Amino acid sequence: MKVNRRRFLQGTAAAAASVGGFAPNAWAEDPISVASIHDLSGGLDIYGKPMVDALTLAVEEANAAGGLLGRKIKLINYDTQSNMQLYTQFAQQAALKDKVAVVHGGITSASREVIRPVLGRFKTLYFYNTQYEGGVCDRNQFDTGVTPAQTVEKLVPYAMKKWGKKVYVIAADYNYGQITSQWVKKYVTENGGEVSSIDFFPLDVTNFGSTISKIQAAKPDFVWSALVGGAHMSFYRQWAAAGMRKSIPMASTTFAVGNEHIVLSPDECNGMLVCYNYFQDLKNKTNEAFVAGFHKRFGADYPNVTELAMGTYQGFRIWAEAVKKAGTIDRIKVIEALETGISIDAPSGKVTIDPPTHHCVLDVHIAEVNDKKLKVLEDFAQQKPSDTAAVCDLIKNPADNQQYVIKI
């Protein structure tokens, strides 16, 4: 797929401006401000740009349908430039200066842990719309992305049945990679397998030669990748260049959420297995209408709509439904509405808030990378964030505020 880069870059900026193009007298009161805090530049922009575009579309659709509570929705975009200090700055600005009703933001788990305490302190509702390592228990936060209990738990036995029981894990060196690798080890062990090694890499690492040599020596049945960001894409190129792609297969819970499968050649990534809530080619009427509308808004040559983009779209939709149910944007009343277990029919299928955990019950799918496409192989309907639910219950303990971490 050829990407019109100029149109792709212009889409986000133009979309942010477009939500302000309504006549002032068409709305009952001042706009409801919604913040987007995402990386639109830097090493994580491969994730952030599609997320902001999806949020933009959701806001435009809501405004075209009459807004919320008779008020226009104003989207305020902050570009954190893959810089953690800017996450702190913009979270404070959104809460104190711009007085937004809700923040949709954060990509890495590290960025989430920068935003979360700031928004909690200033009593601003927070939606984290990214697939992540799970375990956050915070009444002020809602999580629309998949957790390891929904993806790793499904992909590990599928890959082991297909390829074998000896697994080598490579992961990003921060809380996402560190915790997710432990979930991989848990499910590999429970399915009678062995993790031969777990190697961690800072987000700016681009040379993986010594690691590839270690993997060759270890001779695993397959590699599990939890690498993150533009720099880590170098691993897949170097892996293929070393002739390894055809000899040792790979599974991942991060690959393709930044459209890596489009940027890389088929020779560099064909055959990789992934597991997510959303794939652009899902066959249902809601998704077909969504994809058509997305391409109409951003161009027919727009890259694949990603898992993270859909999580962001769904996050806004769920928040909007809660505002309607509450009849107000008051934070506590919206939280209470969400805790009734609000559901939406989304392009990915039914999405329902799980009240005790503030995570979502979601459909998940295993897919294979095939010539720049993601071919769905198996479906799992309405998967609960069950491992989080075992320890987090915000209905019984609303003051709980921590991240529960797996211990094995």
mmCIF file with all atom_site columns, C-alpha atoms in Angstrom, residues 27-216:
data_model
loop_
_atom_site.group_PDB
_atom_site.id
_atom_site.type_symbol
_atom_site.label_atom_id
_atom_site.label_alt_id
_atom_site.label_comp_id
_atom_site.label_asym_id
_atom_site.label_entity_id
_atom_site.label_seq_id
_atom_site.pdbx_PDB_ins_code
_atom_site.Cartn_x
_atom_site.Cartn_y
_atom_site.Cartn_z
_atom_site.occupancy
_atom_site.B_iso_or_equiv
_atom_site.pdbx_formal_charge
_atom_site.auth_seq_id
_atom_site.auth_comp_id
_atom_site.auth_asym_id
_atom_site.auth_atom_id
_atom_site.pdbx_PDB_model_num
ATOM 1   C CA . TRP A 1 27  ? -24.961 25.322  20.239 1.00 0.00 ? 27  TRP A CA 1
ATOM 2   C CA . ALA A 1 28  ? -26.651 25.836  23.589 1.00 0.00 ? 28  ALA A CA 1
ATOM 3   C CA . GLU A 1 29  ? -23.566 26.534  25.745 1.00 0.00 ? 29  GLU A CA 1
ATOM 4   C CA . ASP A 1 30  ? -19.793 26.721  25.675 1.00 0.00 ? 30  ASP A CA 1
ATOM 5   C CA . PRO A 1 31  ? -18.038 23.701  24.119 1.00 0.00 ? 31  PRO A CA 1
ATOM 6   C CA . ILE A 1 32  ? -17.128 20.587  26.064 1.00 0.00 ? 32  ILE A CA 1
ATOM 7   C CA . SER A 1 33  ? -13.345 20.347  25.878 1.00 0.00 ? 33  SER A CA 1
ATOM 8   C CA . VAL A 1 34  ? -11.708 16.965  25.346 1.00 0.00 ? 34  VAL A CA 1
ATOM 9   C CA . ALA A 1 35  ? -7.925  16.533  25.468 1.00 0.00 ? 35  ALA A CA 1
ATOM 10  C CA . SER A 1 36  ? -5.774  14.314  23.286 1.00 0.00 ? 36  SER A CA 1
ATOM 11  C CA . ILE A 1 37  ? -2.282  13.813  24.738 1.00 0.00 ? 37  ILE A CA 1
ATOM 12  C CA . HIS A 1 38  ? -0.343  11.678  22.286 1.00 0.00 ? 38  HIS A CA 1
ATOM 13  C CA . ASP A 1 39  ? 3.007   11.482  20.516 1.00 0.00 ? 39  ASP A CA 1
ATOM 14  C CA . LEU A 1 40  ? 2.627   13.059  17.073 1.00 0.00 ? 40  LEU A CA 1
ATOM 15  C CA . SER A 1 41  ? 6.383   13.302  16.555 1.00 0.00 ? 41  SER A CA 1
ATOM 16  C CA . GLY A 1 42  ? 9.444   11.440  17.792 1.00 0.00 ? 42  GLY A CA 1
ATOM 17  C CA . GLY A 1 43  ? 10.000  7.696   17.934 1.00 0.00 ? 43  GLY A CA 1
ATOM 18  C CA . LEU A 1 44  ? 6.447   6.860   19.025 1.00 0.00 ? 44  LEU A CA 1
ATOM 19  C CA . ASP A 1 45  ? 4.579   8.808   16.344 1.00 0.00 ? 45  ASP A CA 1
ATOM 20  C CA . ILE A 1 46  ? 3.926   5.571   14.457 1.00 0.00 ? 46  ILE A CA 1
ATOM 21  C CA . TYR A 1 47  ? 1.355   4.878   17.175 1.00 0.00 ? 47  TYR A CA 1
ATOM 22  C CA . GLY A 1 48  ? 0.207   8.401   18.010 1.00 0.00 ? 48  GLY A CA 1
ATOM 23  C CA . LYS A 1 49  ? -0.854  9.721   14.605 1.00 0.00 ? 49  LYS A CA 1
ATOM 24  C CA . PRO A 1 50  ? -3.496  7.057   13.891 1.00 0.00 ? 50  PRO A CA 1
ATOM 25  C CA . MET A 1 51  ? -4.793  7.370   17.466 1.00 0.00 ? 51  MET A CA 1
ATOM 26  C CA . VAL A 1 52  ? -5.319  11.112  17.095 1.00 0.00 ? 52  VAL A CA 1
ATOM 27  C CA . ASP A 1 53  ? -6.953  10.675  13.702 1.00 0.00 ? 53  ASP A CA 1
ATOM 28  C CA . ALA A 1 54  ? -9.395  8.137   15.158 1.00 0.00 ? 54  ALA A CA 1
ATOM 29  C CA . LEU A 1 55  ? -10.216 10.470  18.046 1.00 0.00 ? 55  LEU A CA 1
ATOM 30  C CA . THR A 1 56  ? -10.702 13.329  15.605 1.00 0.00 ? 56  THR A CA 1
ATOM 31  C CA . LEU A 1 57  ? -13.154 11.266  13.568 1.00 0.00 ? 57  LEU A CA 1
ATOM 32  C CA . ALA A 1 58  ? -15.082 10.264  16.687 1.00 0.00 ? 58  ALA A CA 1
ATOM 33  C CA . VAL A 1 59  ? -15.406 13.905  17.769 1.00 0.00 ? 59  VAL A CA 1
ATOM 34  C CA . GLU A 1 60  ? -16.499 15.007  14.306 1.00 0.00 ? 60  GLU A CA 1
ATOM 35  C CA . GLU A 1 61  ? -19.108 12.268  14.152 1.00 0.00 ? 61  GLU A CA 1
ATOM 36  C CA . ALA A 1 62  ? -20.452 13.263  17.560 1.00 0.00 ? 62  ALA A CA 1
ATOM 37  C CA . ASN A 1 63  ? -20.646 16.932  16.581 1.00 0.00 ? 63  ASN A CA 1
ATOM 38  C CA . ALA A 1 64  ? -22.374 16.069  13.305 1.00 0.00 ? 64  ALA A CA 1
ATOM 39  C CA . ALA A 1 65  ? -24.992 14.191  15.353 1.00 0.00 ? 65  ALA A CA 1
ATOM 40  C CA . GLY A 1 66  ? -25.645 17.195  17.605 1.00 0.00 ? 66  GLY A CA 1
ATOM 41  C CA . GLY A 1 67  ? -22.735 17.106  20.053 1.00 0.00 ? 67  GLY A CA 1
ATOM 42  C CA . LEU A 1 68  ? -23.251 16.120  23.694 1.00 0.00 ? 68  LEU A CA 1
ATOM 43  C CA . LEU A 1 69  ? -25.930 17.560  25.950 1.00 0.00 ? 69  LEU A CA 1
ATOM 44  C CA . GLY A 1 70  ? -26.638 20.154  23.263 1.00 0.00 ? 70  GLY A CA 1
ATOM 45  C CA . ARG A 1 71  ? -23.008 21.343  23.320 1.00 0.00 ? 71  ARG A CA 1
ATOM 46  C CA . LYS A 1 72  ? -20.263 21.164  20.735 1.00 0.00 ? 72  LYS A CA 1
ATOM 47  C CA . ILE A 1 73  ? -17.231 19.028  21.564 1.00 0.00 ? 73  ILE A CA 1
ATOM 48  C CA . LYS A 1 74  ? -13.893 20.796  21.222 1.00 0.00 ? 74  LYS A CA 1
ATOM 49  C CA . LEU A 1 75  ? -10.856 18.574  20.709 1.00 0.00 ? 75  LEU A CA 1
ATOM 50  C CA . ILE A 1 76  ? -7.565  19.968  22.030 1.00 0.00 ? 76  ILE A CA 1
ATOM 51  C CA . ASN A 1 77  ? -4.474  18.169  20.705 1.00 0.00 ? 77  ASN A CA 1
ATOM 52  C CA . TYR A 1 78  ? -1.171  18.160  22.572 1.00 0.00 ? 78  TYR A CA 1
ATOM 53  C CA . ASP A 1 79  ? 1.918   16.677  20.878 1.00 0.00 ? 79  ASP A CA 1
ATOM 54  C CA . THR A 1 80  ? 4.161   15.196  23.554 1.00 0.00 ? 80  THR A CA 1
ATOM 55  C CA . GLN A 1 81  ? 6.946   14.548  20.999 1.00 0.00 ? 81  GLN A CA 1
ATOM 56  C CA . SER A 1 82  ? 7.823   11.203  22.656 1.00 0.00 ? 82  SER A CA 1
ATOM 57  C CA . ASN A 1 83  ? 9.050   13.231  25.660 1.00 0.00 ? 83  ASN A CA 1
ATOM 58  C CA . MET A 1 84  ? 7.952   12.202  29.164 1.00 0.00 ? 84  MET A CA 1
ATOM 59  C CA . GLN A 1 85  ? 8.403   15.713  30.581 1.00 0.00 ? 85  GLN A CA 1
ATOM 60  C CA . LEU A 1 86  ? 5.851   17.044  28.103 1.00 0.00 ? 86  LEU A CA 1
ATOM 61  C CA . TYR A 1 87  ? 3.330   14.476  29.338 1.00 0.00 ? 87  TYR A CA 1
ATOM 62  C CA . THR A 1 88  ? 3.489   16.065  32.785 1.00 0.00 ? 88  THR A CA 1
ATOM 63  C CA . GLN A 1 89  ? 3.282   19.587  31.371 1.00 0.00 ? 89  GLN A CA 1
ATOM 64  C CA . PHE A 1 90  ? 0.341   18.894  29.083 1.00 0.00 ? 90  PHE A CA 1
ATOM 65  C CA . ALA A 1 91  ? -1.608  16.866  31.652 1.00 0.00 ? 91  ALA A CA 1
ATOM 66  C CA . GLN A 1 92  ? -1.404  19.848  34.010 1.00 0.00 ? 92  GLN A CA 1
ATOM 67  C CA . GLN A 1 93  ? -2.352  22.260  31.229 1.00 0.00 ? 93  GLN A CA 1
ATOM 68  C CA . ALA A 1 94  ? -5.337  20.153  30.184 1.00 0.00 ? 94  ALA A CA 1
ATOM 69  C CA . ALA A 1 95  ? -6.634  19.917  33.742 1.00 0.00 ? 95  ALA A CA 1
ATOM 70  C CA . LEU A 1 96  ? -5.904  23.401  35.074 1.00 0.00 ? 96  LEU A CA 1
ATOM 71  C CA . LYS A 1 97  ? -5.822  25.816  32.133 1.00 0.00 ? 97  LYS A CA 1
ATOM 72  C CA . ASP A 1 98  ? -8.050  24.187  29.534 1.00 0.00 ? 98  ASP A CA 1
ATOM 73  C CA . LYS A 1 99  ? -10.316 22.534  32.125 1.00 0.00 ? 99  LYS A CA 1
ATOM 74  C CA . VAL A 1 100 ? -11.115 19.556  29.902 1.00 0.00 ? 100 VAL A CA 1
ATOM 75  C CA . ALA A 1 101 ? -13.882 17.102  30.776 1.00 0.00 ? 101 ALA A CA 1
ATOM 76  C CA . VAL A 1 102 ? -11.724 14.087  29.940 1.00 0.00 ? 102 VAL A CA 1
ATOM 77  C CA . VAL A 1 103 ? -8.219  13.230  28.754 1.00 0.00 ? 103 VAL A CA 1
ATOM 78  C CA . HIS A 1 104 ? -7.645  10.507  26.171 1.00 0.00 ? 104 HIS A CA 1
ATOM 79  C CA . GLY A 1 105 ? -3.923  9.968   26.091 1.00 0.00 ? 105 GLY A CA 1
ATOM 80  C CA . GLY A 1 106 ? -0.736  8.104   26.719 1.00 0.00 ? 106 GLY A CA 1
ATOM 81  C CA . ILE A 1 107 ? 0.804   5.396   24.571 1.00 0.00 ? 107 ILE A CA 1
ATOM 82  C CA . THR A 1 108 ? 3.573   3.679   26.508 1.00 0.00 ? 108 THR A CA 1
ATOM 83  C CA . SER A 1 109 ? 2.888   2.482   30.027 1.00 0.00 ? 109 SER A CA 1
ATOM 84  C CA . ALA A 1 110 ? 5.598   4.866   31.180 1.00 0.00 ? 110 ALA A CA 1
ATOM 85  C CA . SER A 1 111 ? 3.629   7.801   29.765 1.00 0.00 ? 111 SER A CA 1
ATOM 86  C CA . ARG A 1 112 ? 0.470   6.518   31.436 1.00 0.00 ? 112 ARG A CA 1
ATOM 87  C CA . GLU A 1 113 ? 2.195   6.468   34.798 1.00 0.00 ? 113 GLU A CA 1
ATOM 88  C CA . VAL A 1 114 ? 3.236   10.097  34.262 1.00 0.00 ? 114 VAL A CA 1
ATOM 89  C CA . ILE A 1 115 ? -0.294  11.229  33.351 1.00 0.00 ? 115 ILE A CA 1
ATOM 90  C CA . ARG A 1 116 ? -2.272  9.159   35.825 1.00 0.00 ? 116 ARG A CA 1
ATOM 91  C CA . PRO A 1 117 ? -1.217  10.783  39.134 1.00 0.00 ? 117 PRO A CA 1
ATOM 92  C CA . VAL A 1 118 ? -1.448  14.298  37.681 1.00 0.00 ? 118 VAL A CA 1
ATOM 93  C CA . LEU A 1 119 ? -5.009  13.812  36.473 1.00 0.00 ? 119 LEU A CA 1
ATOM 94  C CA . GLY A 1 120 ? -5.947  12.063  39.699 1.00 0.00 ? 120 GLY A CA 1
ATOM 95  C CA . ARG A 1 121 ? -4.627  14.982  41.744 1.00 0.00 ? 121 ARG A CA 1
ATOM 96  C CA . PHE A 1 122 ? -6.551  17.528  39.676 1.00 0.00 ? 122 PHE A CA 1
ATOM 97  C CA . LYS A 1 123 ? -9.697  15.383  39.431 1.00 0.00 ? 123 LYS A CA 1
ATOM 98  C CA . THR A 1 124 ? -9.781  15.082  35.645 1.00 0.00 ? 124 THR A CA 1
ATOM 99  C CA . LEU A 1 125 ? -11.180 11.881  34.144 1.00 0.00 ? 125 LEU A CA 1
ATOM 100 C CA . TYR A 1 126 ? -8.630  9.770   32.244 1.00 0.00 ? 126 TYR A CA 1
ATOM 101 C CA . PHE A 1 127 ? -9.058  7.216   29.455 1.00 0.00 ? 127 PHE A CA 1
ATOM 102 C CA . TYR A 1 128 ? -6.035  5.080   28.541 1.00 0.00 ? 128 TYR A CA 1
ATOM 103 C CA . ASN A 1 129 ? -6.863  3.493   25.189 1.00 0.00 ? 129 ASN A CA 1
ATOM 104 C CA . THR A 1 130 ? -3.786  1.352   24.557 1.00 0.00 ? 130 THR A CA 1
ATOM 105 C CA . GLN A 1 131 ? -3.211  -2.385  24.772 1.00 0.00 ? 131 GLN A CA 1
ATOM 106 C CA . TYR A 1 132 ? -0.926  -2.767  27.770 1.00 0.00 ? 132 TYR A CA 1
ATOM 107 C CA . GLU A 1 133 ? 0.436   -5.078  30.470 1.00 0.00 ? 133 GLU A CA 1
ATOM 108 C CA . GLY A 1 134 ? -2.683  -4.827  32.654 1.00 0.00 ? 134 GLY A CA 1
ATOM 109 C CA . GLY A 1 135 ? -3.153  -4.451  36.394 1.00 0.00 ? 135 GLY A CA 1
ATOM 110 C CA . VAL A 1 136 ? -3.869  -0.733  36.858 1.00 0.00 ? 136 VAL A CA 1
ATOM 111 C CA . CYS A 1 137 ? -6.580  -0.241  39.489 1.00 0.00 ? 137 CYS A CA 1
ATOM 112 C CA . ASP A 1 138 ? -7.654  3.412   39.685 1.00 0.00 ? 138 ASP A CA 1
ATOM 113 C CA . ARG A 1 139 ? -11.195 4.745   39.889 1.00 0.00 ? 139 ARG A CA 1
ATOM 114 C CA . ASN A 1 140 ? -10.258 7.828   37.863 1.00 0.00 ? 140 ASN A CA 1
ATOM 115 C CA . GLN A 1 141 ? -8.920  5.766   34.931 1.00 0.00 ? 141 GLN A CA 1
ATOM 116 C CA . PHE A 1 142 ? -10.678 3.633   32.324 1.00 0.00 ? 142 PHE A CA 1
ATOM 117 C CA . ASP A 1 143 ? -8.778  1.240   30.046 1.00 0.00 ? 143 ASP A CA 1
ATOM 118 C CA . THR A 1 144 ? -10.140 0.277   26.624 1.00 0.00 ? 144 THR A CA 1
ATOM 119 C CA . GLY A 1 145 ? -7.132  -1.681  25.373 1.00 0.00 ? 145 GLY A CA 1
ATOM 120 C CA . VAL A 1 146 ? -6.547  -5.424  25.641 1.00 0.00 ? 146 VAL A CA 1
ATOM 121 C CA . THR A 1 147 ? -4.583  -6.955  28.514 1.00 0.00 ? 147 THR A CA 1
ATOM 122 C CA . PRO A 1 148 ? -2.400  -10.104 28.623 1.00 0.00 ? 148 PRO A CA 1
ATOM 123 C CA . ALA A 1 149 ? -5.365  -12.061 30.014 1.00 0.00 ? 149 ALA A CA 1
ATOM 124 C CA . GLN A 1 150 ? -7.114  -11.389 26.703 1.00 0.00 ? 150 GLN A CA 1
ATOM 125 C CA . THR A 1 151 ? -4.222  -11.727 24.230 1.00 0.00 ? 151 THR A CA 1
ATOM 126 C CA . VAL A 1 152 ? -1.127  -13.409 25.646 1.00 0.00 ? 152 VAL A CA 1
ATOM 127 C CA . GLU A 1 153 ? -3.318  -16.097 27.202 1.00 0.00 ? 153 GLU A CA 1
ATOM 128 C CA . LYS A 1 154 ? -4.689  -16.923 23.726 1.00 0.00 ? 154 LYS A CA 1
ATOM 129 C CA . LEU A 1 155 ? -1.605  -16.441 21.567 1.00 0.00 ? 155 LEU A CA 1
ATOM 130 C CA . VAL A 1 156 ? 0.875   -18.421 23.680 1.00 0.00 ? 156 VAL A CA 1
ATOM 131 C CA . PRO A 1 157 ? -0.881  -21.823 23.416 1.00 0.00 ? 157 PRO A CA 1
ATOM 132 C CA . TYR A 1 158 ? -1.738  -21.192 19.751 1.00 0.00 ? 158 TYR A CA 1
ATOM 133 C CA . ALA A 1 159 ? 1.914   -20.482 18.885 1.00 0.00 ? 159 ALA A CA 1
ATOM 134 C CA . MET A 1 160 ? 3.201   -23.358 21.028 1.00 0.00 ? 160 MET A CA 1
ATOM 135 C CA . LYS A 1 161 ? 0.851   -25.809 19.325 1.00 0.00 ? 161 LYS A CA 1
ATOM 136 C CA . LYS A 1 162 ? 1.993   -24.544 15.918 1.00 0.00 ? 162 LYS A CA 1
ATOM 137 C CA . TRP A 1 163 ? 5.735   -24.231 16.537 1.00 0.00 ? 163 TRP A CA 1
ATOM 138 C CA . GLY A 1 164 ? 6.914   -25.845 19.784 1.00 0.00 ? 164 GLY A CA 1
ATOM 139 C CA . LYS A 1 165 ? 7.476   -25.270 23.505 1.00 0.00 ? 165 LYS A CA 1
ATOM 140 C CA . LYS A 1 166 ? 10.834  -23.482 23.754 1.00 0.00 ? 166 LYS A CA 1
ATOM 141 C CA . VAL A 1 167 ? 10.392  -19.698 23.663 1.00 0.00 ? 167 VAL A CA 1
ATOM 142 C CA . TYR A 1 168 ? 12.860  -16.796 23.586 1.00 0.00 ? 168 TYR A CA 1
ATOM 143 C CA . VAL A 1 169 ? 11.413  -13.425 24.696 1.00 0.00 ? 169 VAL A CA 1
ATOM 144 C CA . ILE A 1 170 ? 12.644  -9.986  23.598 1.00 0.00 ? 170 ILE A CA 1
ATOM 145 C CA . ALA A 1 171 ? 10.973  -6.927  25.095 1.00 0.00 ? 171 ALA A CA 1
ATOM 146 C CA . ALA A 1 172 ? 11.159  -3.174  25.562 1.00 0.00 ? 172 ALA A CA 1
ATOM 147 C CA . ASP A 1 173 ? 12.929  -2.194  28.769 1.00 0.00 ? 173 ASP A CA 1
ATOM 148 C CA . TYR A 1 174 ? 10.214  -0.409  30.716 1.00 0.00 ? 174 TYR A CA 1
ATOM 149 C CA . ASN A 1 175 ? 7.152   -1.529  32.642 1.00 0.00 ? 175 ASN A CA 1
ATOM 150 C CA . TYR A 1 176 ? 5.216   -2.758  29.589 1.00 0.00 ? 176 TYR A CA 1
ATOM 151 C CA . GLY A 1 177 ? 7.960   -5.079  28.379 1.00 0.00 ? 177 GLY A CA 1
ATOM 152 C CA . GLN A 1 178 ? 9.041   -6.156  31.834 1.00 0.00 ? 178 GLN A CA 1
ATOM 153 C CA . ILE A 1 179 ? 5.552   -7.089  33.041 1.00 0.00 ? 179 ILE A CA 1
ATOM 154 C CA . THR A 1 180 ? 4.303   -8.525  29.742 1.00 0.00 ? 180 THR A CA 1
ATOM 155 C CA . SER A 1 181 ? 7.335   -10.810 29.543 1.00 0.00 ? 181 SER A CA 1
ATOM 156 C CA . GLN A 1 182 ? 6.307   -12.257 32.913 1.00 0.00 ? 182 GLN A CA 1
ATOM 157 C CA . TRP A 1 183 ? 2.809   -12.924 31.587 1.00 0.00 ? 183 TRP A CA 1
ATOM 158 C CA . VAL A 1 184 ? 4.375   -14.701 28.609 1.00 0.00 ? 184 VAL A CA 1
ATOM 159 C CA . LYS A 1 185 ? 6.484   -16.810 30.975 1.00 0.00 ? 185 LYS A CA 1
ATOM 160 C CA . LYS A 1 186 ? 3.400   -17.633 33.072 1.00 0.00 ? 186 LYS A CA 1
ATOM 161 C CA . TYR A 1 187 ? 1.359   -18.863 30.111 1.00 0.00 ? 187 TYR A CA 1
ATOM 162 C CA . VAL A 1 188 ? 4.290   -20.695 28.487 1.00 0.00 ? 188 VAL A CA 1
ATOM 163 C CA . THR A 1 189 ? 4.953   -22.551 31.752 1.00 0.00 ? 189 THR A CA 1
ATOM 164 C CA . GLU A 1 190 ? 1.261   -23.341 32.284 1.00 0.00 ? 190 GLU A CA 1
ATOM 165 C CA . ASN A 1 191 ? 1.153   -24.869 28.803 1.00 0.00 ? 191 ASN A CA 1
ATOM 166 C CA . GLY A 1 192 ? 4.138   -27.108 29.460 1.00 0.00 ? 192 GLY A CA 1
ATOM 167 C CA . GLY A 1 193 ? 6.773   -24.949 27.792 1.00 0.00 ? 193 GLY A CA 1
ATOM 168 C CA . GLU A 1 194 ? 10.036  -23.240 28.673 1.00 0.00 ? 194 GLU A CA 1
ATOM 169 C CA . VAL A 1 195 ? 11.255  -19.643 28.332 1.00 0.00 ? 195 VAL A CA 1
ATOM 170 C CA . SER A 1 196 ? 14.958  -19.969 27.562 1.00 0.00 ? 196 SER A CA 1
ATOM 171 C CA . SER A 1 197 ? 15.773  -16.262 27.946 1.00 0.00 ? 197 SER A CA 1
ATOM 172 C CA . ILE A 1 198 ? 14.194  -12.816 28.350 1.00 0.00 ? 198 ILE A CA 1
ATOM 173 C CA . ASP A 1 199 ? 16.184  -9.892  26.925 1.00 0.00 ? 199 ASP A CA 1
ATOM 174 C CA . PHE A 1 200 ? 15.245  -6.223  27.446 1.00 0.00 ? 200 PHE A CA 1
ATOM 175 C CA . PHE A 1 201 ? 16.109  -3.236  25.249 1.00 0.00 ? 201 PHE A CA 1
ATOM 176 C CA . PRO A 1 202 ? 15.824  0.534   25.816 1.00 0.00 ? 202 PRO A CA 1
ATOM 177 C CA . LEU A 1 203 ? 13.531  2.272   23.332 1.00 0.00 ? 203 LEU A CA 1
ATOM 178 C CA . ASP A 1 204 ? 16.433  3.898   21.457 1.00 0.00 ? 204 ASP A CA 1
ATOM 179 C CA . VAL A 1 205 ? 18.348  0.680   20.720 1.00 0.00 ? 205 VAL A CA 1
ATOM 180 C CA . THR A 1 206 ? 18.774  -0.003  16.990 1.00 0.00 ? 206 THR A CA 1
ATOM 181 C CA . ASN A 1 207 ? 21.561  -2.614  16.844 1.00 0.00 ? 207 ASN A CA 1
ATOM 182 C CA . PHE A 1 208 ? 20.441  -6.154  17.607 1.00 0.00 ? 208 PHE A CA 1
ATOM 183 C CA . GLY A 1 209 ? 23.349  -8.122  16.145 1.00 0.00 ? 209 GLY A CA 1
ATOM 184 C CA . SER A 1 210 ? 24.553  -9.654  19.426 1.00 0.00 ? 210 SER A CA 1
ATOM 185 C CA . THR A 1 211 ? 20.999  -10.574 20.419 1.00 0.00 ? 211 THR A CA 1
ATOM 186 C CA . ILE A 1 212 ? 20.377  -12.328 17.114 1.00 0.00 ? 212 ILE A CA 1
ATOM 187 C CA . SER A 1 213 ? 23.550  -14.357 17.698 1.00 0.00 ? 213 SER A CA 1
ATOM 188 C CA . LYS A 1 214 ? 22.287  -15.319 21.180 1.00 0.00 ? 214 LYS A CA 1
ATOM 189 C CA . ILE A 1 215 ? 18.949  -16.430 19.767 1.00 0.00 ? 215 ILE A CA 1
ATOM 190 C CA . GLN A 1 216 ? 20.689  -18.495 17.086 1.00 0.00 ? 216 GLN A CA 1
#
